[in-house]
Short mmCIF file of C-alpha atoms and ligand atoms in Angstrom, two decimals:
data_model
loop_
_atom_site.label_atom_id
_atom_site.label_comp_id
_atom_site.label_asym_id
_atom_site.label_seq_id
_atom_site.Cartn_x
_atom_site.Cartn_y
_atom_site.Cartn_z
CA MET A 5 -63.97 -226.13 21.06
CA PRO A 6 -61.00 -227.15 18.86
CA SER A 7 -57.81 -227.65 20.85
CA LYS A 8 -54.92 -225.21 20.47
CA PRO A 9 -52.22 -226.37 18.06
CA ILE A 10 -49.63 -228.61 19.73
CA LEU A 11 -46.57 -229.78 17.84
CA ARG A 12 -43.74 -232.03 18.88
CA PHE A 13 -40.07 -232.71 18.30
CA ALA A 14 -39.41 -236.37 19.04
CA PRO A 15 -35.78 -237.41 18.62
CA SER A 16 -34.43 -240.89 19.31
CA PRO A 17 -31.39 -240.88 21.59
CA ASN A 18 -29.38 -243.21 19.36
CA GLY A 19 -26.59 -240.74 18.76
CA PHE A 20 -25.79 -237.03 18.99
CA LEU A 21 -28.10 -234.55 17.27
CA HIS A 22 -26.89 -233.14 13.96
CA LEU A 23 -27.94 -230.21 11.76
CA GLY A 24 -30.90 -232.19 10.41
CA HIS A 25 -32.32 -232.52 13.92
CA ALA A 26 -31.66 -228.85 14.64
CA TYR A 27 -33.53 -227.92 11.47
CA SER A 28 -36.47 -230.15 12.40
CA ALA A 29 -36.67 -228.71 15.92
CA LEU A 30 -36.48 -225.14 14.59
CA VAL A 31 -39.22 -225.81 12.01
CA VAL A 32 -41.41 -227.17 14.82
CA GLU A 33 -40.74 -224.14 17.00
CA ARG A 34 -41.46 -221.68 14.17
CA TRP A 35 -44.59 -223.49 12.93
CA ALA A 36 -45.98 -223.68 16.49
CA LYS A 37 -45.44 -219.96 16.91
CA GLN A 38 -47.05 -219.16 13.54
CA LEU A 39 -50.09 -221.19 14.55
CA GLY A 40 -50.33 -219.51 17.94
CA GLY A 41 -49.75 -222.89 19.58
CA SER A 42 -46.99 -224.67 21.47
CA TRP A 43 -44.65 -227.62 21.08
CA ILE A 44 -43.34 -230.36 23.30
CA LEU A 45 -40.20 -232.48 23.35
CA ARG A 46 -40.55 -236.28 23.51
CA ILE A 47 -37.74 -238.79 23.92
CA GLU A 48 -38.27 -241.83 21.66
CA ASP A 49 -35.99 -244.33 23.34
CA ILE A 50 -37.70 -247.64 22.67
CA ASP A 51 -34.69 -249.21 20.98
CA PRO A 52 -32.90 -251.07 23.80
CA GLY A 53 -29.87 -251.77 21.61
CA ARG A 54 -29.24 -248.22 20.47
CA SER A 55 -30.71 -245.78 23.01
CA LYS A 56 -28.23 -244.45 25.56
CA PRO A 57 -28.80 -242.17 28.58
CA GLU A 58 -25.84 -240.00 27.58
CA PHE A 59 -27.56 -239.22 24.29
CA VAL A 60 -30.70 -238.18 26.19
CA THR A 61 -28.63 -235.76 28.28
CA ALA A 62 -26.98 -234.48 25.10
CA ILE A 63 -30.38 -233.86 23.44
CA PHE A 64 -31.37 -231.58 26.33
CA GLU A 65 -28.02 -229.78 26.30
CA ASP A 66 -27.88 -229.30 22.53
CA LEU A 67 -31.45 -228.03 22.24
CA HIS A 68 -30.94 -225.63 25.15
CA TRP A 69 -27.76 -224.44 23.47
CA LEU A 70 -29.77 -223.74 20.30
CA GLY A 71 -32.02 -221.55 22.44
CA LEU A 72 -35.07 -223.80 22.47
CA LYS A 73 -37.44 -224.14 25.44
CA TRP A 74 -40.14 -226.72 26.05
CA PRO A 75 -42.45 -227.69 28.90
CA GLU A 76 -41.33 -230.19 31.54
CA PRO A 77 -41.74 -233.04 32.33
CA VAL A 78 -40.78 -234.57 29.03
CA MET A 79 -42.45 -237.80 27.95
CA VAL A 80 -39.98 -240.67 27.72
CA GLN A 81 -41.17 -243.66 25.72
CA SER A 82 -39.22 -246.32 27.61
CA GLN A 83 -41.36 -245.48 30.65
CA ARG A 84 -44.57 -246.19 28.77
CA LEU A 85 -44.23 -249.82 27.75
CA GLU A 86 -47.39 -250.84 29.65
CA THR A 87 -49.39 -248.29 27.69
CA TYR A 88 -48.07 -249.65 24.38
CA LYS A 89 -48.81 -253.21 25.51
CA ALA A 90 -52.39 -252.18 26.19
CA ALA A 91 -52.72 -250.65 22.73
CA ALA A 92 -51.29 -253.79 21.12
CA GLY A 93 -53.79 -255.76 23.22
CA GLN A 94 -56.61 -253.75 21.63
CA LEU A 95 -55.43 -254.84 18.17
CA ALA A 96 -54.96 -258.44 19.30
CA ALA A 97 -58.46 -258.52 20.79
CA VAL A 98 -59.97 -257.93 17.36
CA GLY A 99 -57.75 -260.57 15.74
CA LEU A 100 -55.42 -258.17 13.94
CA LEU A 101 -52.08 -259.31 15.40
CA TYR A 102 -50.23 -262.55 14.83
CA PRO A 103 -46.89 -263.83 16.13
CA CYS A 104 -44.02 -264.10 13.68
CA PHE A 105 -40.97 -266.20 14.51
CA CYS A 106 -38.97 -265.45 11.35
CA THR A 107 -35.41 -264.24 11.54
CA ARG A 108 -34.16 -261.37 9.36
CA ALA A 109 -32.41 -263.82 7.05
CA GLU A 110 -35.57 -265.88 6.67
CA ILE A 111 -37.58 -262.79 5.80
CA ARG A 112 -34.98 -261.70 3.24
CA GLY A 113 -35.10 -265.15 1.68
CA ALA A 114 -38.88 -265.29 1.59
CA SER A 115 -39.42 -261.76 0.26
CA ASN A 116 -38.41 -262.64 -3.32
CA GLY A 117 -36.66 -259.32 -3.73
CA GLN A 118 -39.81 -257.34 -2.94
CA THR A 119 -39.19 -254.33 -0.72
CA ASP A 120 -41.17 -251.83 1.35
CA PRO A 121 -40.87 -248.06 0.71
CA ASP A 122 -37.78 -247.97 2.96
CA GLY A 123 -36.07 -250.60 0.84
CA ALA A 124 -36.32 -253.33 3.50
CA PRO A 125 -37.42 -256.86 2.46
CA LEU A 126 -41.20 -257.05 2.33
CA TYR A 127 -42.50 -259.68 4.72
CA PRO A 128 -44.66 -262.13 2.75
CA GLY A 129 -46.78 -263.21 5.73
CA THR A 130 -45.10 -266.60 6.26
CA CYS A 131 -46.19 -267.04 9.90
CA LYS A 132 -49.81 -266.20 9.16
CA ALA A 133 -50.12 -269.83 8.03
CA LEU A 134 -49.10 -271.26 11.44
CA SER A 135 -51.77 -273.22 13.30
CA ASN A 136 -52.57 -272.47 16.94
CA VAL A 137 -50.79 -275.71 17.90
CA GLN A 138 -47.63 -274.70 16.02
CA ILE A 139 -47.70 -271.25 17.61
CA LYS A 140 -48.07 -272.76 21.07
CA GLN A 141 -45.17 -275.14 20.47
CA LYS A 142 -42.89 -272.38 19.30
CA LEU A 143 -43.79 -270.09 22.18
CA GLU A 144 -43.28 -272.92 24.67
CA ALA A 145 -39.93 -273.72 23.08
CA GLY A 146 -38.92 -270.12 23.84
CA ILE A 147 -38.51 -269.04 20.20
CA PRO A 148 -38.65 -265.23 20.25
CA ALA A 149 -41.78 -263.80 18.62
CA GLN A 150 -42.56 -260.43 17.19
CA TYR A 151 -46.18 -259.48 16.64
CA ARG A 152 -47.32 -258.25 13.25
CA LEU A 153 -50.39 -256.45 12.06
CA ASP A 154 -52.49 -258.37 9.55
CA THR A 155 -52.62 -255.35 7.26
CA GLY A 156 -54.94 -256.92 4.68
CA LYS A 157 -57.48 -257.85 7.35
CA ALA A 158 -57.16 -254.40 8.92
CA LEU A 159 -57.84 -252.71 5.59
CA GLU A 160 -60.97 -254.78 5.14
CA LYS A 161 -62.25 -253.13 8.30
CA THR A 162 -61.17 -249.60 7.47
CA GLY A 163 -61.56 -249.25 3.71
CA MET A 164 -59.69 -246.39 2.03
CA LEU A 165 -57.99 -243.95 4.43
CA THR A 166 -56.65 -240.47 3.83
CA PHE A 167 -54.57 -237.92 5.69
CA THR A 168 -54.11 -234.19 5.35
CA VAL A 169 -50.76 -232.62 4.58
CA VAL A 170 -50.32 -228.94 5.38
CA GLN A 171 -47.37 -226.80 4.42
CA PRO A 172 -46.52 -223.73 6.46
CA THR A 173 -43.80 -221.91 4.53
CA PRO A 174 -44.66 -220.99 1.89
CA LEU A 175 -48.22 -221.53 2.96
CA LYS A 176 -50.03 -223.88 0.59
CA ARG A 177 -53.50 -225.34 0.48
CA PRO A 178 -53.92 -228.52 2.55
CA LYS A 179 -53.50 -231.65 0.45
CA ILE A 180 -55.59 -234.77 1.03
CA THR A 181 -53.43 -237.84 0.48
CA TYR A 182 -54.44 -241.49 0.23
CA ALA A 183 -52.70 -243.75 2.72
CA LYS A 184 -51.26 -246.93 1.20
CA PRO A 185 -50.50 -249.19 4.18
CA GLU A 186 -50.52 -252.27 1.94
CA ARG A 187 -47.15 -251.26 0.50
CA TRP A 188 -45.60 -251.90 3.93
CA GLY A 189 -47.02 -255.42 4.27
CA ASP A 190 -47.66 -256.85 7.73
CA VAL A 191 -45.66 -254.39 9.82
CA VAL A 192 -44.20 -255.23 13.23
CA ILE A 193 -46.28 -253.82 16.08
CA GLN A 194 -44.37 -255.45 18.95
CA ARG A 195 -40.70 -256.23 18.43
CA LYS A 196 -38.81 -259.22 19.76
CA ASP A 197 -36.74 -257.02 22.09
CA THR A 198 -39.45 -254.63 23.27
CA PRO A 199 -43.25 -254.82 23.47
CA THR A 200 -43.81 -252.00 20.99
CA SER A 201 -42.49 -250.64 17.72
CA TYR A 202 -41.82 -247.12 16.50
CA HIS A 203 -45.19 -247.09 14.72
CA LEU A 204 -47.27 -248.12 17.71
CA ALA A 205 -45.47 -245.89 20.23
CA VAL A 206 -45.56 -242.79 18.04
CA VAL A 207 -49.27 -243.12 17.28
CA VAL A 208 -50.21 -243.77 20.91
CA ASP A 209 -48.09 -240.88 22.18
CA ASP A 210 -49.14 -238.33 19.58
CA ALA A 211 -52.73 -239.03 20.61
CA SER A 212 -52.10 -238.98 24.35
CA GLN A 213 -50.22 -235.69 24.05
CA ASN A 214 -53.01 -234.19 21.88
CA ILE A 215 -50.61 -233.44 19.04
CA THR A 216 -52.51 -231.56 16.34
CA HIS A 217 -49.69 -231.12 13.77
CA VAL A 218 -47.10 -233.86 13.28
CA THR A 219 -44.06 -232.17 11.75
CA ARG A 220 -41.19 -234.34 10.57
CA GLY A 221 -38.72 -234.83 7.72
CA ARG A 222 -39.73 -236.06 4.26
CA ASP A 223 -37.89 -239.30 4.96
CA LEU A 224 -40.76 -240.19 7.31
CA GLU A 225 -43.56 -239.27 4.91
CA ALA A 226 -44.26 -242.81 3.67
CA VAL A 227 -44.69 -244.31 7.16
CA THR A 228 -47.72 -242.07 7.64
CA ASP A 229 -49.62 -244.82 5.76
CA ILE A 230 -49.22 -247.10 8.75
CA HIS A 231 -49.79 -244.42 11.34
CA ILE A 232 -53.13 -243.44 9.81
CA LEU A 233 -54.20 -247.07 9.77
CA LEU A 234 -53.20 -247.59 13.41
CA GLN A 235 -54.94 -244.39 14.49
CA PHE A 236 -58.14 -245.61 12.88
CA LEU A 237 -57.89 -249.09 14.40
CA LEU A 238 -57.20 -247.70 17.87
CA GLY A 239 -59.97 -245.12 17.64
CA LEU A 240 -57.56 -242.14 17.75
CA THR A 241 -57.94 -238.82 15.99
CA SER A 242 -55.44 -238.27 13.17
CA PRO A 243 -53.37 -235.09 13.39
CA LEU A 244 -52.43 -232.93 10.38
CA TYR A 245 -49.03 -233.66 8.82
CA THR A 246 -46.18 -231.47 7.62
CA PHE A 247 -43.08 -232.94 5.97
CA HIS A 248 -40.11 -230.64 5.83
CA LYS A 249 -37.06 -230.78 3.58
CA LEU A 250 -34.02 -232.73 4.67
CA ILE A 251 -30.66 -231.15 5.34
CA LEU A 252 -28.07 -232.79 3.11
CA ASP A 253 -24.32 -233.09 3.50
CA ASP A 254 -21.72 -231.98 0.93
CA LYS A 255 -22.23 -235.22 -0.98
CA LYS A 256 -26.00 -234.57 -1.13
CA SER A 257 -26.72 -237.46 1.25
CA LYS A 258 -29.14 -237.21 4.13
CA LEU A 259 -27.39 -236.49 7.42
CA SER A 260 -27.44 -239.50 9.66
CA LYS A 261 -26.11 -240.54 13.02
CA SER A 262 -25.06 -243.89 11.64
CA ARG A 263 -23.05 -242.24 8.84
CA ASP A 264 -21.21 -240.23 11.47
CA SER A 265 -22.51 -236.88 10.28
CA GLN A 266 -21.02 -233.95 12.14
CA SER A 267 -22.98 -233.45 15.34
CA LEU A 268 -24.10 -230.15 16.84
CA ARG A 269 -21.54 -230.63 19.58
CA ASP A 270 -18.78 -231.09 17.00
CA LEU A 271 -19.83 -227.79 15.44
CA ARG A 272 -19.92 -226.13 18.85
CA GLU A 273 -16.41 -227.35 19.59
CA GLU A 274 -15.27 -225.99 16.25
CA GLY A 275 -16.46 -222.58 17.42
CA TRP A 276 -19.88 -222.34 15.79
CA THR A 277 -22.32 -220.25 17.83
CA ALA A 278 -25.99 -221.17 18.14
CA LYS A 279 -26.80 -218.02 16.19
CA ALA A 280 -24.57 -219.13 13.33
CA VAL A 281 -26.15 -222.59 13.29
CA ARG A 282 -29.61 -221.05 13.17
CA ALA A 283 -28.56 -218.72 10.36
CA ARG A 284 -26.98 -221.59 8.40
CA LEU A 285 -30.38 -223.35 8.58
CA GLY A 286 -32.34 -220.27 7.54
CA PHE A 287 -33.60 -219.17 10.96
N1 LIG B 310 -38.01 -240.59 16.74
C1 LIG B 310 -37.99 -240.51 15.31
C2 LIG B 310 -36.58 -240.23 14.83
O1 LIG B 310 -35.78 -239.70 15.57
C3 LIG B 310 -38.87 -239.45 14.71
C4 LIG B 310 -40.23 -239.41 15.26
C5 LIG B 310 -41.34 -238.97 14.36
O2 LIG B 310 -41.35 -237.83 13.88
O3 LIG B 310 -42.22 -239.75 14.16
O4 LIG B 310 -36.29 -240.53 13.69
#
């Protein structure tokens, strides 16, 4: 029997939530209701440099203030590092991961101006040429390594992959889209500072929480290429995808924590009610 629809809202506690997050959470809530399903909250705190406990507390407070409710306990990614290590181990066991010792500056230099869809320098695979002896020496010398997916080799195994995009409002026919993981190059699967990456953690968790409809902003549409590839390699079922519009500021830029966009708590302090915030976002 097909499982009931389960959606998720999965913020990263790297700052306070802003209107863009509120919109995303409200889209998830509404879409889950329309489908006769449910949604869960997940805390994506794998970034040791940026995640802060006070932002986790604020996520709970701000979402409650908006009137949202979700089942407890909430999955917290920083508590699941062993699970991510095991998934990376699965990829390593079939020869799809390799250590990379390059610094950011080295990657920028080697990329020859080529970029990935996010505009970051495209890694040209420098460390793929290292011999086992060289790798051993570097690891023994304590040079920090990140582990990358050999995307070309992975694609030889998988062949062409597709994913299905569904759009709830207005309802449109599902669209089959080709994944293009090659445009991301050899992505990082395990970072230098933590034994996972956003891509690995999100794919593992969506599967373990039986998420049927991944709903996120259009800014995350392109990374689906990698997620579909990882799902296939790890033997996980791919969910359906919905990409919603982004909420822009007065200058037509995407709201962002790093650009100091006005947070929900700023709005609350200015006297906005949750009802007014919902109405401003079309809910
Ligand atoms: N944690 C991610 C973020 O806050 C989004 C997760 C996802 O939808 O994959 O940007």
